[in-house]
């Protein structure tokens, strides 16, 4: 029997405290951190994606950050390939891979024996959609996708007609959304995994999310978005990220800045709720409440005890 590689995975909604915990665990267990966030891969998108700063890393190596330009696409299948390669490299150095992030499908597809099968196609249907895009406009197709597959629609820009059509084609051929065609698999973990989920009281989490947005704006989020906007980046997967699409509406003159900020906070809160629902439904997670009632030191000791028992490892502290 082949011995499985040991990994730690830290998941949870935005603003719950994954970064801080991951650094402390990496120091305890000679770990290296792999980002499990679908947007932190993009260069120049630092503030809006809550990318860790160099001085916050405390010397801990980080991977899969700043590996793509904002005009490039990225998929769960590509993430799966890159993450597994990084796990091999880190394990070969006798260090512990620690995957940290909130993009559910990406992480699930990488740590489980998960296969991306090509969904069936219908060239005739695809051709009819291409003709409709020319006569009715791109927005009409995107509106249709929003009705049948809102998860895909929220990630695809209306002007990215090729991807909109592909998502509609998958739904037409299978009766399922793109995510459902992938998520119906119930595969096994391919690693010896300590899967840790962080959560907290909803009101407390929402308060943290609102505060984080205000902090991002103080740190220059609007200027970061303006730079991308001025570069003419539009029909891109990256610009659909929360924090960017809302401020694009402001920069395009469609809403006021205060409306854009409120929309950004609202979308962030809704995303956090979706993240928690995904993780609770799709993975076997050991959950820890990160609310302020218990000290961080006590929480990290509890989590460390779980990791040591699950993976049969010892800390170096």
mmCIF file of C-alpha atoms in Angstrom:
data_model
loop_
_atom_site.group_PDB
_atom_site.id
_atom_site.type_symbol
_atom_site.label_atom_id
_atom_site.label_comp_id
_atom_site.label_asym_id
_atom_site.label_seq_id
_atom_site.Cartn_x
_atom_site.Cartn_y
_atom_site.Cartn_z
ATOM 1 C CA UNK A 1 0.000 0.000 0.000
ATOM 2 C CA UNK A 2 1.366 3.386 -1.025
ATOM 3 C CA UNK A 3 1.792 5.775 1.880
ATOM 4 C CA UNK A 4 -0.286 8.926 1.388
ATOM 5 C CA UNK A 5 1.345 12.344 1.649
ATOM 6 C CA UNK A 6 0.275 14.361 4.679
ATOM 7 C CA UNK A 7 -1.411 17.730 4.148
ATOM 8 C CA UNK A 8 -3.298 20.296 6.186
ATOM 9 C CA UNK A 9 -6.202 22.163 4.561
ATOM 10 C CA UNK A 10 -7.666 25.308 6.119
ATOM 11 C CA UNK A 11 -10.981 26.436 4.662
ATOM 12 C CA UNK A 12 -13.680 28.870 5.655
ATOM 13 C CA UNK A 13 -15.415 32.080 4.603
ATOM 14 C CA UNK A 14 -13.682 35.324 3.796
ATOM 15 C CA UNK A 15 -12.395 37.356 6.788
ATOM 16 C CA UNK A 16 -12.661 34.470 9.277
ATOM 17 C CA UNK A 17 -8.934 34.361 10.079
ATOM 18 C CA UNK A 18 -7.454 31.670 7.817
ATOM 19 C CA UNK A 19 -4.249 33.590 7.035
ATOM 20 C CA UNK A 20 -3.236 34.215 10.656
ATOM 21 C CA UNK A 21 -3.855 30.590 11.625
ATOM 22 C CA UNK A 22 -1.971 29.234 8.617
ATOM 23 C CA UNK A 23 1.181 31.205 9.461
ATOM 24 C CA UNK A 24 1.203 29.939 13.053
ATOM 25 C CA UNK A 25 0.665 26.326 11.951
ATOM 26 C CA UNK A 26 3.381 26.609 9.304
ATOM 27 C CA UNK A 27 5.851 27.752 11.959
ATOM 28 C CA UNK A 28 4.896 24.882 14.259
ATOM 29 C CA UNK A 29 5.091 22.128 11.661
ATOM 30 C CA UNK A 30 7.743 23.308 9.184
ATOM 31 C CA UNK A 31 4.971 24.059 6.714
ATOM 32 C CA UNK A 32 4.751 25.797 3.367
ATOM 33 C CA UNK A 33 1.505 27.461 2.357
ATOM 34 C CA UNK A 34 -0.329 26.928 -0.925
ATOM 35 C CA UNK A 35 -3.044 29.454 -1.739
ATOM 36 C CA UNK A 36 -6.407 27.861 -2.470
ATOM 37 C CA UNK A 37 -7.931 31.105 -3.693
ATOM 38 C CA UNK A 38 -8.977 31.412 -7.336
ATOM 39 C CA UNK A 39 -8.220 35.151 -7.495
ATOM 40 C CA UNK A 40 -4.938 35.480 -5.588
ATOM 41 C CA UNK A 41 -3.254 33.897 -8.598
ATOM 42 C CA UNK A 42 -3.554 37.236 -10.451
ATOM 43 C CA UNK A 43 -0.737 39.781 -10.466
ATOM 44 C CA UNK A 44 -1.744 43.341 -9.629
ATOM 45 C CA UNK A 45 -4.863 42.224 -7.754
ATOM 46 C CA UNK A 46 -3.496 42.422 -4.231
ATOM 47 C CA UNK A 47 -5.767 44.510 -2.039
ATOM 48 C CA UNK A 48 -9.139 43.291 -3.331
ATOM 49 C CA UNK A 49 -8.167 39.617 -2.993
ATOM 50 C CA UNK A 50 -6.757 40.120 0.541
ATOM 51 C CA UNK A 51 -3.428 38.757 -0.662
ATOM 52 C CA UNK A 52 -0.918 38.257 2.132
ATOM 53 C CA UNK A 53 1.803 40.909 2.276
ATOM 54 C CA UNK A 54 5.490 39.986 2.260
ATOM 55 C CA UNK A 55 6.060 41.130 5.853
ATOM 56 C CA UNK A 56 3.043 39.120 7.060
ATOM 57 C CA UNK A 57 4.518 35.860 5.742
ATOM 58 C CA UNK A 58 7.073 35.739 8.587
ATOM 59 C CA UNK A 59 9.467 33.857 6.357
ATOM 60 C CA UNK A 60 6.964 31.092 5.498
ATOM 61 C CA UNK A 61 7.098 30.175 1.770
ATOM 62 C CA UNK A 62 3.849 30.797 -0.135
ATOM 63 C CA UNK A 63 2.840 29.225 -3.455
ATOM 64 C CA UNK A 64 0.283 29.770 -6.269
ATOM 65 C CA UNK A 65 0.162 33.537 -5.722
ATOM 66 C CA UNK A 66 0.879 35.975 -8.588
ATOM 67 C CA UNK A 67 1.193 33.304 -11.285
ATOM 68 C CA UNK A 68 -1.192 34.747 -13.905
ATOM 69 C CA UNK A 69 -1.862 38.068 -15.569
ATOM 70 C CA UNK A 70 -5.391 39.450 -15.045
ATOM 71 C CA UNK A 71 -6.330 38.867 -18.690
ATOM 72 C CA UNK A 72 -5.665 35.110 -18.444
ATOM 73 C CA UNK A 73 -8.276 32.482 -17.603
ATOM 74 C CA UNK A 74 -7.798 29.945 -14.837
ATOM 75 C CA UNK A 75 -9.774 26.775 -14.145
ATOM 76 C CA UNK A 76 -10.284 24.258 -11.373
ATOM 77 C CA UNK A 77 -8.625 21.634 -13.604
ATOM 78 C CA UNK A 78 -5.493 23.771 -13.951
ATOM 79 C CA UNK A 79 -5.490 24.474 -10.213
ATOM 80 C CA UNK A 80 -5.741 20.734 -9.516
ATOM 81 C CA UNK A 81 -2.648 20.076 -11.618
ATOM 82 C CA UNK A 82 -0.608 22.920 -10.106
ATOM 83 C CA UNK A 83 -1.558 22.185 -6.511
ATOM 84 C CA UNK A 84 -0.738 18.490 -6.736
ATOM 85 C CA UNK A 85 2.643 19.359 -8.215
ATOM 86 C CA UNK A 86 3.318 21.761 -5.328
ATOM 87 C CA UNK A 87 2.306 19.137 -2.762
ATOM 88 C CA UNK A 88 4.843 16.745 -4.292
ATOM 89 C CA UNK A 89 7.586 19.381 -4.237
ATOM 90 C CA UNK A 90 6.929 20.471 -0.648
ATOM 91 C CA UNK A 91 6.630 16.899 0.634
ATOM 92 C CA UNK A 92 9.922 16.024 -1.090
ATOM 93 C CA UNK A 93 11.566 18.735 1.034
ATOM 94 C CA UNK A 94 10.187 17.017 4.167
ATOM 95 C CA UNK A 95 7.961 19.978 4.832
ATOM 96 C CA UNK A 96 4.214 20.035 5.428
ATOM 97 C CA UNK A 97 1.942 21.395 2.653
ATOM 98 C CA UNK A 98 -0.748 23.680 4.120
ATOM 99 C CA UNK A 99 -3.509 24.612 1.666
ATOM 100 C CA UNK A 100 -5.392 27.769 2.627
ATOM 101 C CA UNK A 101 -8.360 29.276 0.854
ATOM 102 C CA UNK A 102 -12.026 29.697 0.258
ATOM 103 C CA UNK A 103 -12.599 28.507 -3.311
ATOM 104 C CA UNK A 104 -14.524 25.311 -2.641
ATOM 105 C CA UNK A 105 -14.529 23.528 -5.987
ATOM 106 C CA UNK A 106 -10.827 24.232 -6.534
ATOM 107 C CA UNK A 107 -9.768 22.723 -3.223
ATOM 108 C CA UNK A 108 -12.192 19.813 -3.436
ATOM 109 C CA UNK A 109 -11.026 18.868 -6.924
ATOM 110 C CA UNK A 110 -7.372 18.938 -5.904
ATOM 111 C CA UNK A 111 -7.385 16.887 -2.693
ATOM 112 C CA UNK A 112 -9.929 14.258 -3.748
ATOM 113 C CA UNK A 113 -9.567 11.672 -6.506
ATOM 114 C CA UNK A 114 -11.550 13.946 -8.726
ATOM 115 C CA UNK A 115 -11.747 13.708 -12.515
ATOM 116 C CA UNK A 116 -12.726 16.476 -14.880
ATOM 117 C CA UNK A 117 -14.675 14.826 -17.649
ATOM 118 C CA UNK A 118 -15.435 16.833 -20.732
ATOM 119 C CA UNK A 119 -19.155 17.604 -20.777
ATOM 120 C CA UNK A 120 -20.978 16.648 -23.986
ATOM 121 C CA UNK A 121 -21.387 19.223 -26.731
ATOM 122 C CA UNK A 122 -24.092 20.126 -29.220
ATOM 123 C CA UNK A 123 -22.613 22.016 -32.196
ATOM 124 C CA UNK A 124 -26.037 22.881 -33.592
ATOM 125 C CA UNK A 125 -27.211 24.374 -30.288
ATOM 126 C CA UNK A 126 -23.917 26.236 -29.915
ATOM 127 C CA UNK A 127 -24.276 27.691 -33.410
ATOM 128 C CA UNK A 128 -27.801 28.912 -32.614
ATOM 129 C CA UNK A 129 -26.479 30.681 -29.503
ATOM 130 C CA UNK A 130 -23.719 32.326 -31.531
ATOM 131 C CA UNK A 131 -26.351 33.656 -33.949
ATOM 132 C CA UNK A 132 -28.474 34.906 -31.049
ATOM 133 C CA UNK A 133 -25.472 36.736 -29.585
ATOM 134 C CA UNK A 134 -25.137 38.606 -32.882
ATOM 135 C CA UNK A 135 -28.815 39.508 -33.160
ATOM 136 C CA UNK A 136 -29.884 39.898 -29.502
ATOM 137 C CA UNK A 137 -26.578 40.926 -27.947
ATOM 138 C CA UNK A 138 -24.250 39.371 -25.390
ATOM 139 C CA UNK A 139 -26.296 40.474 -22.381
ATOM 140 C CA UNK A 140 -29.321 38.447 -23.498
ATOM 141 C CA UNK A 141 -27.319 35.203 -23.360
ATOM 142 C CA UNK A 142 -25.759 36.150 -20.035
ATOM 143 C CA UNK A 143 -29.240 36.869 -18.593
ATOM 144 C CA UNK A 144 -30.337 33.407 -19.730
ATOM 145 C CA UNK A 145 -27.291 31.831 -18.084
ATOM 146 C CA UNK A 146 -28.041 33.716 -14.868
ATOM 147 C CA UNK A 147 -31.463 32.012 -14.754
ATOM 148 C CA UNK A 148 -30.202 28.441 -15.223
ATOM 149 C CA UNK A 149 -26.682 28.617 -13.743
ATOM 150 C CA UNK A 150 -26.171 31.698 -11.535
ATOM 151 C CA UNK A 151 -22.856 30.387 -10.142
ATOM 152 C CA UNK A 152 -21.273 30.278 -13.606
ATOM 153 C CA UNK A 153 -22.918 33.546 -14.661
ATOM 154 C CA UNK A 154 -21.447 35.375 -11.661
ATOM 155 C CA UNK A 155 -17.956 34.281 -12.702
ATOM 156 C CA UNK A 156 -18.227 35.022 -16.437
ATOM 157 C CA UNK A 157 -18.314 38.511 -17.910
ATOM 158 C CA UNK A 158 -21.300 39.055 -20.251
ATOM 159 C CA UNK A 159 -18.907 39.950 -23.069
ATOM 160 C CA UNK A 160 -16.997 36.686 -22.731
ATOM 161 C CA UNK A 161 -19.442 35.104 -25.150
ATOM 162 C CA UNK A 162 -17.444 31.917 -25.691
ATOM 163 C CA UNK A 163 -17.585 30.960 -22.008
ATOM 164 C CA UNK A 164 -21.239 32.022 -21.624
ATOM 165 C CA UNK A 165 -22.195 29.827 -24.576
ATOM 166 C CA UNK A 166 -20.186 26.878 -23.240
ATOM 167 C CA UNK A 167 -21.914 27.069 -19.852
ATOM 168 C CA UNK A 168 -25.330 27.219 -21.558
ATOM 169 C CA UNK A 169 -24.347 24.300 -23.777
ATOM 170 C CA UNK A 170 -23.392 22.172 -20.758
ATOM 171 C CA UNK A 171 -26.760 22.920 -19.140
ATOM 172 C CA UNK A 172 -28.593 22.180 -22.405
ATOM 173 C CA UNK A 173 -26.832 18.811 -22.839
ATOM 174 C CA UNK A 174 -26.892 17.579 -19.235
ATOM 175 C CA UNK A 175 -29.708 19.447 -17.518
ATOM 176 C CA UNK A 176 -27.156 20.366 -14.860
ATOM 177 C CA UNK A 177 -25.051 23.405 -14.087
ATOM 178 C CA UNK A 178 -21.332 23.348 -14.802
ATOM 179 C CA UNK A 179 -20.562 22.997 -11.087
ATOM 180 C CA UNK A 180 -23.106 20.174 -10.692
ATOM 181 C CA UNK A 181 -21.543 18.178 -13.521
ATOM 182 C CA UNK A 182 -18.287 18.264 -11.562
ATOM 183 C CA UNK A 183 -19.644 18.032 -8.031
ATOM 184 C CA UNK A 184 -21.755 14.896 -8.511
ATOM 185 C CA UNK A 185 -18.635 12.827 -8.074
ATOM 186 C CA UNK A 186 -18.102 11.438 -4.557
ATOM 187 C CA UNK A 187 -14.421 10.547 -4.706
ATOM 188 C CA UNK A 188 -11.953 9.674 -1.949
ATOM 189 C CA UNK A 189 -9.269 11.834 -0.424
ATOM 190 C CA UNK A 190 -5.943 11.119 -2.107
ATOM 191 C CA UNK A 191 -3.892 12.561 0.759
ATOM 192 C CA UNK A 192 -3.634 11.936 4.487
ATOM 193 C CA UNK A 193 -5.587 15.091 5.246
ATOM 194 C CA UNK A 194 -6.348 17.207 8.289
ATOM 195 C CA UNK A 195 -9.261 19.251 6.929
ATOM 196 C CA UNK A 196 -9.919 22.221 9.198
ATOM 197 C CA UNK A 197 -12.840 24.606 8.805
ATOM 198 C CA UNK A 198 -13.050 27.997 10.478
ATOM 199 C CA UNK A 199 -16.344 29.652 11.273
ATOM 200 C CA UNK A 200 -17.848 32.226 13.618
ATOM 201 C CA UNK A 201 -21.139 33.816 14.596
ATOM 202 C CA UNK A 202 -22.749 35.327 11.507
ATOM 203 C CA UNK A 203 -23.155 38.855 12.903
ATOM 204 C CA UNK A 204 -19.545 38.887 14.057
ATOM 205 C CA UNK A 205 -18.344 37.596 10.675
ATOM 206 C CA UNK A 206 -20.381 40.183 8.762
ATOM 207 C CA UNK A 207 -18.972 42.921 10.976
ATOM 208 C CA UNK A 208 -15.443 41.716 10.161
ATOM 209 C CA UNK A 209 -16.247 41.627 6.442
ATOM 210 C CA UNK A 210 -17.560 45.222 6.499
ATOM 211 C CA UNK A 211 -14.481 46.344 8.417
ATOM 212 C CA UNK A 212 -12.187 44.542 5.974
ATOM 213 C CA UNK A 213 -13.794 46.320 3.007
ATOM 214 C CA UNK A 214 -13.296 49.700 4.715
ATOM 215 C CA UNK A 215 -9.659 48.766 5.370
ATOM 216 C CA UNK A 216 -9.137 47.723 1.735
ATOM 217 C CA UNK A 217 -10.429 51.088 0.573
ATOM 218 C CA UNK A 218 -8.075 52.871 2.991
ATOM 219 C CA UNK A 219 -5.186 50.803 1.590
ATOM 220 C CA UNK A 220 -5.946 51.918 -1.968
ATOM 221 C CA UNK A 221 -8.389 49.411 -3.444
ATOM 222 C CA UNK A 222 -10.006 52.024 -5.678
ATOM 223 C CA UNK A 223 -6.632 52.960 -7.218
ATOM 224 C CA UNK A 224 -5.876 49.263 -7.764
ATOM 225 C CA UNK A 225 -9.170 48.812 -9.616
ATOM 226 C CA UNK A 226 -8.642 52.045 -11.590
ATOM 227 C CA UNK A 227 -5.319 50.695 -12.862
ATOM 228 C CA UNK A 228 -7.010 47.570 -14.247
ATOM 229 C CA UNK A 229 -9.871 49.659 -15.632
ATOM 230 C CA UNK A 230 -7.454 52.001 -17.414
ATOM 231 C CA UNK A 231 -5.663 49.012 -18.931
ATOM 232 C CA UNK A 232 -8.917 48.169 -20.688
ATOM 233 C CA UNK A 233 -9.378 44.849 -18.873
ATOM 234 C CA UNK A 234 -13.028 43.897 -19.248
ATOM 235 C CA UNK A 235 -13.878 40.521 -20.723
ATOM 236 C CA UNK A 236 -11.831 38.746 -18.074
ATOM 237 C CA UNK A 237 -12.543 36.150 -15.431
ATOM 238 C CA UNK A 238 -10.453 38.202 -12.975
ATOM 239 C CA UNK A 239 -12.664 41.286 -13.200
ATOM 240 C CA UNK A 240 -15.646 39.235 -12.029
ATOM 241 C CA UNK A 241 -13.993 38.990 -8.601
ATOM 242 C CA UNK A 242 -15.806 40.634 -5.708
ATOM 243 C CA UNK A 243 -14.165 43.966 -5.032
ATOM 244 C CA UNK A 244 -13.478 44.626 -8.685
ATOM 245 C CA UNK A 245 -16.781 44.203 -10.518
ATOM 246 C CA UNK A 246 -18.580 46.530 -8.066
ATOM 247 C CA UNK A 247 -16.022 49.325 -8.435
ATOM 248 C CA UNK A 248 -16.025 48.855 -12.213
ATOM 249 C CA UNK A 249 -19.721 49.825 -12.116
ATOM 250 C CA UNK A 250 -18.719 53.031 -10.330
ATOM 251 C CA UNK A 251 -15.860 53.746 -12.749
ATOM 252 C CA UNK A 252 -18.228 53.154 -15.671
ATOM 253 C CA UNK A 253 -20.575 55.788 -14.224
ATOM 254 C CA UNK A 254 -23.410 53.335 -13.562
ATOM 255 C CA UNK A 255 -23.559 53.816 -9.779
ATOM 256 C CA UNK A 256 -22.121 56.187 -7.159
ATOM 257 C CA UNK A 257 -19.018 55.318 -5.148
ATOM 258 C CA UNK A 258 -21.034 54.885 -1.952
ATOM 259 C CA UNK A 259 -23.396 52.499 -3.803
ATOM 260 C CA UNK A 260 -20.393 50.571 -5.126
ATOM 261 C CA UNK A 261 -18.936 50.211 -1.629
ATOM 262 C CA UNK A 262 -22.264 49.073 -0.169
ATOM 263 C CA UNK A 263 -22.679 46.574 -3.027
ATOM 264 C CA UNK A 264 -19.158 45.299 -2.394
ATOM 265 C CA UNK A 265 -19.923 44.701 1.289
ATOM 266 C CA UNK A 266 -23.236 43.036 0.438
ATOM 267 C CA UNK A 267 -21.675 40.735 -2.167
ATOM 268 C CA UNK A 268 -18.849 39.833 0.240
ATOM 269 C CA UNK A 269 -21.351 38.852 2.932
ATOM 270 C CA UNK A 270 -23.362 36.774 0.479
ATOM 271 C CA UNK A 271 -20.207 35.086 -0.774
ATOM 272 C CA UNK A 272 -19.218 34.163 2.790
ATOM 273 C CA UNK A 273 -22.623 32.543 3.269
ATOM 274 C CA UNK A 274 -22.232 30.566 0.021
ATOM 275 C CA UNK A 275 -18.727 29.464 1.043
ATOM 276 C CA UNK A 276 -19.965 28.060 4.352
ATOM 277 C CA UNK A 277 -22.851 26.252 2.659
ATOM 278 C CA UNK A 278 -20.500 24.705 0.094
ATOM 279 C CA UNK A 279 -17.976 23.429 2.622
ATOM 280 C CA UNK A 280 -20.623 22.007 4.934
ATOM 281 C CA UNK A 281 -22.311 20.139 2.090
ATOM 282 C CA UNK A 282 -19.302 18.941 0.110
ATOM 283 C CA UNK A 283 -16.522 18.017 2.531
ATOM 284 C CA UNK A 284 -15.934 16.204 5.801
ATOM 285 C CA UNK A 285 -14.566 19.100 7.825
ATOM 286 C CA UNK A 286 -13.497 19.479 11.455
ATOM 287 C CA UNK A 287 -14.982 22.866 12.368
ATOM 288 C CA UNK A 288 -13.587 25.419 14.814
ATOM 289 C CA UNK A 289 -15.365 28.547 16.006
ATOM 290 C CA UNK A 290 -13.011 31.520 15.652
ATOM 291 C CA UNK A 291 -15.263 33.911 17.581
ATOM 292 C CA UNK A 292 -13.761 36.291 20.073
ATOM 293 C CA UNK A 293 -15.047 34.392 23.129
ATOM 294 C CA UNK A 294 -12.016 32.071 23.195
ATOM 295 C CA UNK A 295 -8.388 33.204 22.944
ATOM 296 C CA UNK A 296 -6.487 32.613 19.714
ATOM 297 C CA UNK A 297 -3.814 30.718 21.656
ATOM 298 C CA UNK A 298 -6.363 28.254 23.011
ATOM 299 C CA UNK A 299 -7.867 27.756 19.552
ATOM 300 C CA UNK A 300 -4.525 27.107 17.878
ATOM 301 C CA UNK A 301 -3.610 24.609 20.584
ATOM 302 C CA UNK A 302 -6.900 22.759 19.996
ATOM 303 C CA UNK A 303 -6.338 22.727 16.245
ATOM 304 C CA UNK A 304 -2.709 21.630 16.676
ATOM 305 C CA UNK A 305 -3.800 18.716 18.873
ATOM 306 C CA UNK A 306 -6.249 17.636 16.163
ATOM 307 C CA UNK A 307 -3.577 17.851 13.432
ATOM 308 C CA UNK A 308 -1.051 15.871 15.478
ATOM 309 C CA UNK A 309 -3.594 13.152 16.191
ATOM 310 C CA UNK A 310 -4.913 13.007 12.634
ATOM 311 C CA UNK A 311 -1.564 13.052 10.828
ATOM 312 C CA UNK A 312 0.591 11.474 13.553
ATOM 313 C CA UNK A 313 3.096 14.324 13.527
ATOM 314 C CA UNK A 314 4.750 16.471 16.177
ATOM 315 C CA UNK A 315 5.345 20.196 16.340
ATOM 316 C CA UNK A 316 8.838 21.627 16.298
ATOM 317 C CA UNK A 317 8.062 24.047 19.146
#
